[in-house]
Amino acid sequence: MPEPTGITAEISRSRWEDTETLAQLFHDGLQNMGHFEPVGEQQLPSSYATLLAHEDHMTVTLEAYFETLVTLTVVRQTIEHDFYARQSLLARQSDGAVVQYGIVRLVTAGLPWEVRDAIQTHRGPLGRVLIRNNLLRHVELRALWRIEPTDELRVPLALEPDDVIYGRLAVIHLDGRRAVEVLEIVTDHPRPIPEVYPVP
């Protein structure tokens, strides 16, 4: 039984601005992605509590939950001198069904060259890259969200109009420094990615 995270709706609400800032890397804001409602761990349906209410890499959690490896598709990315950001999808290797939409912003300064290169050339999900390279890391859960998605999330996640999904804001500390911010939105009833979605 995992330890309680201590995340409440009030804590999630207090991290709205951080979540909004991350969303604005690739969207016009959270409102364009859907209606985001701050929730606590106790308000999550059991499947989403398993998927989101923990301080582990989502790669590890998704692969354990769905009993298959996940594959990465990068939709868009930006590379600056010391920062890297991307918008991505994770899908089940077994059938191609999309299980996560994510936005990540990473401070690349101080990362070993091979880690930075593996991330920027999309050689696997972020969690897998960090684990394979044995970086000292700690995942900090920051907020939980109930989401009524707009088409900006419905299309990449192959959702139906009435689907409600959940997500989280987390920070990954590498070697004791805050290095990664992630917005991770998951579905517990994944469907194959639509062929019309513009994936490069």
Short mmCIF file of N, CA, C and O in Angstrom, two decimals, residues 62 70-76 86-92 97-103 125 152-153 155-158 185 193-194 197-199:
data_model
loop_
_atom_site.label_atom_id
_atom_site.label_comp_id
_atom_site.label_asym_id
_atom_site.label_seq_id
_atom_site.Cartn_x
_atom_site.Cartn_y
_atom_site.Cartn_z
N LEU A 62 2.98 3.67 -15.32
CA LEU A 62 2.15 3.29 -16.46
C LEU A 62 2.46 1.88 -16.93
O LEU A 62 1.54 1.10 -17.24
N VAL A 70 5.81 1.35 -22.54
CA VAL A 70 5.21 2.48 -23.22
C VAL A 70 6.23 3.10 -24.17
O VAL A 70 7.44 3.04 -23.94
N THR A 71 5.72 3.65 -25.27
CA THR A 71 6.57 4.28 -26.27
C THR A 71 6.30 5.78 -26.32
O THR A 71 5.19 6.23 -26.02
N LEU A 72 7.31 6.53 -26.70
CA LEU A 72 7.24 7.98 -26.71
C LEU A 72 7.03 8.53 -28.11
O LEU A 72 7.70 8.10 -29.06
N THR A 73 6.11 9.50 -28.24
CA THR A 73 5.99 10.31 -29.45
C THR A 73 6.08 11.77 -29.04
O THR A 73 5.28 12.23 -28.21
N VAL A 74 7.05 12.48 -29.57
CA VAL A 74 7.20 13.92 -29.29
C VAL A 74 6.41 14.68 -30.35
O VAL A 74 6.65 14.52 -31.55
N VAL A 75 5.48 15.50 -29.90
CA VAL A 75 4.63 16.27 -30.80
C VAL A 75 5.31 17.59 -31.19
O VAL A 75 5.41 17.94 -32.36
N ARG A 76 5.78 18.31 -30.18
CA ARG A 76 6.52 19.56 -30.41
C ARG A 76 7.58 19.70 -29.34
O ARG A 76 7.43 19.18 -28.24
N ARG A 86 9.10 19.96 -24.10
CA ARG A 86 8.41 19.22 -25.13
C ARG A 86 6.98 18.87 -24.72
O ARG A 86 6.64 18.79 -23.54
N GLN A 87 6.19 18.63 -25.74
CA GLN A 87 4.80 18.17 -25.65
C GLN A 87 4.82 16.76 -26.23
O GLN A 87 5.31 16.56 -27.34
N SER A 88 4.34 15.78 -25.47
CA SER A 88 4.53 14.40 -25.92
C SER A 88 3.36 13.51 -25.54
O SER A 88 2.52 13.86 -24.71
N LEU A 89 3.36 12.33 -26.16
CA LEU A 89 2.39 11.29 -25.86
C LEU A 89 3.14 10.01 -25.49
O LEU A 89 4.19 9.72 -26.05
N LEU A 90 2.57 9.27 -24.55
CA LEU A 90 3.05 7.92 -24.26
C LEU A 90 1.94 6.95 -24.64
O LEU A 90 0.77 7.17 -24.31
N ALA A 91 2.31 5.88 -25.32
CA ALA A 91 1.33 4.89 -25.78
C ALA A 91 1.78 3.50 -25.38
O ALA A 91 2.98 3.22 -25.22
N ARG A 92 0.81 2.61 -25.19
CA ARG A 92 1.13 1.22 -24.88
C ARG A 92 1.81 0.58 -26.08
O ARG A 92 1.30 0.65 -27.20
N ALA A 97 -2.31 2.19 -27.97
CA ALA A 97 -3.30 3.05 -27.31
C ALA A 97 -2.59 4.11 -26.46
O ALA A 97 -1.68 3.78 -25.69
N VAL A 98 -3.01 5.35 -26.60
CA VAL A 98 -2.37 6.46 -25.90
C VAL A 98 -2.81 6.48 -24.44
O VAL A 98 -4.01 6.44 -24.14
N VAL A 99 -1.85 6.55 -23.52
CA VAL A 99 -2.16 6.52 -22.10
C VAL A 99 -1.82 7.82 -21.38
O VAL A 99 -2.33 8.08 -20.29
N GLN A 100 -0.96 8.65 -22.00
CA GLN A 100 -0.58 9.90 -21.33
C GLN A 100 -0.27 11.00 -22.32
O GLN A 100 0.38 10.77 -23.35
N TYR A 101 -0.75 12.19 -22.00
CA TYR A 101 -0.33 13.43 -22.66
C TYR A 101 0.53 14.18 -21.66
O TYR A 101 0.16 14.30 -20.48
N GLY A 102 1.68 14.69 -22.10
CA GLY A 102 2.56 15.35 -21.15
C GLY A 102 3.22 16.59 -21.69
O GLY A 102 3.44 16.73 -22.90
N ILE A 103 3.54 17.50 -20.78
CA ILE A 103 4.39 18.65 -21.07
C ILE A 103 5.52 18.63 -20.05
O ILE A 103 5.29 18.48 -18.85
N PRO A 125 11.01 7.40 -23.09
CA PRO A 125 10.39 8.30 -22.12
C PRO A 125 11.41 8.86 -21.14
O PRO A 125 12.43 8.23 -20.85
N GLU A 152 -8.33 19.99 -27.54
CA GLU A 152 -6.86 20.00 -27.48
C GLU A 152 -6.32 18.80 -26.70
O GLU A 152 -5.17 18.41 -26.89
N LEU A 153 -7.13 18.22 -25.84
CA LEU A 153 -6.75 16.97 -25.16
C LEU A 153 -7.53 15.78 -25.70
O LEU A 153 -7.01 14.66 -25.73
N VAL A 155 -8.42 15.03 -28.73
CA VAL A 155 -7.88 14.47 -29.97
C VAL A 155 -6.63 13.62 -29.71
O VAL A 155 -6.59 12.45 -30.10
N PRO A 156 -5.60 14.15 -29.05
CA PRO A 156 -4.41 13.31 -28.86
C PRO A 156 -4.63 12.10 -27.96
O PRO A 156 -3.97 11.08 -28.12
N LEU A 157 -5.60 12.20 -27.02
CA LEU A 157 -5.87 11.07 -26.13
C LEU A 157 -7.02 10.19 -26.64
O LEU A 157 -7.40 9.24 -25.97
N ALA A 158 -7.54 10.52 -27.83
CA ALA A 158 -8.62 9.73 -28.43
C ALA A 158 -9.80 9.57 -27.48
O ALA A 158 -10.34 8.47 -27.29
N ILE A 185 -1.00 14.07 -17.86
CA ILE A 185 -2.44 13.85 -17.93
C ILE A 185 -2.67 12.45 -18.49
O ILE A 185 -2.15 12.11 -19.56
N ILE A 193 -4.18 5.90 -31.00
CA ILE A 193 -4.05 7.27 -31.44
C ILE A 193 -4.71 7.46 -32.81
O ILE A 193 -4.58 6.63 -33.68
N PRO A 194 -5.47 8.55 -32.99
CA PRO A 194 -6.10 8.79 -34.29
C PRO A 194 -5.04 9.05 -35.36
O PRO A 194 -4.07 9.75 -35.13
N TYR A 197 -4.06 12.73 -36.18
CA TYR A 197 -3.34 13.63 -35.26
C TYR A 197 -1.97 13.95 -35.85
O TYR A 197 -1.24 13.07 -36.29
N PRO A 198 -1.61 15.24 -35.89
CA PRO A 198 -0.39 15.65 -36.59
C PRO A 198 0.89 15.36 -35.80
O PRO A 198 1.46 16.22 -35.14
N VAL A 199 1.34 14.13 -35.86
CA VAL A 199 2.57 13.74 -35.20
C VAL A 199 3.70 13.73 -36.23
O VAL A 199 3.59 13.08 -37.26
#
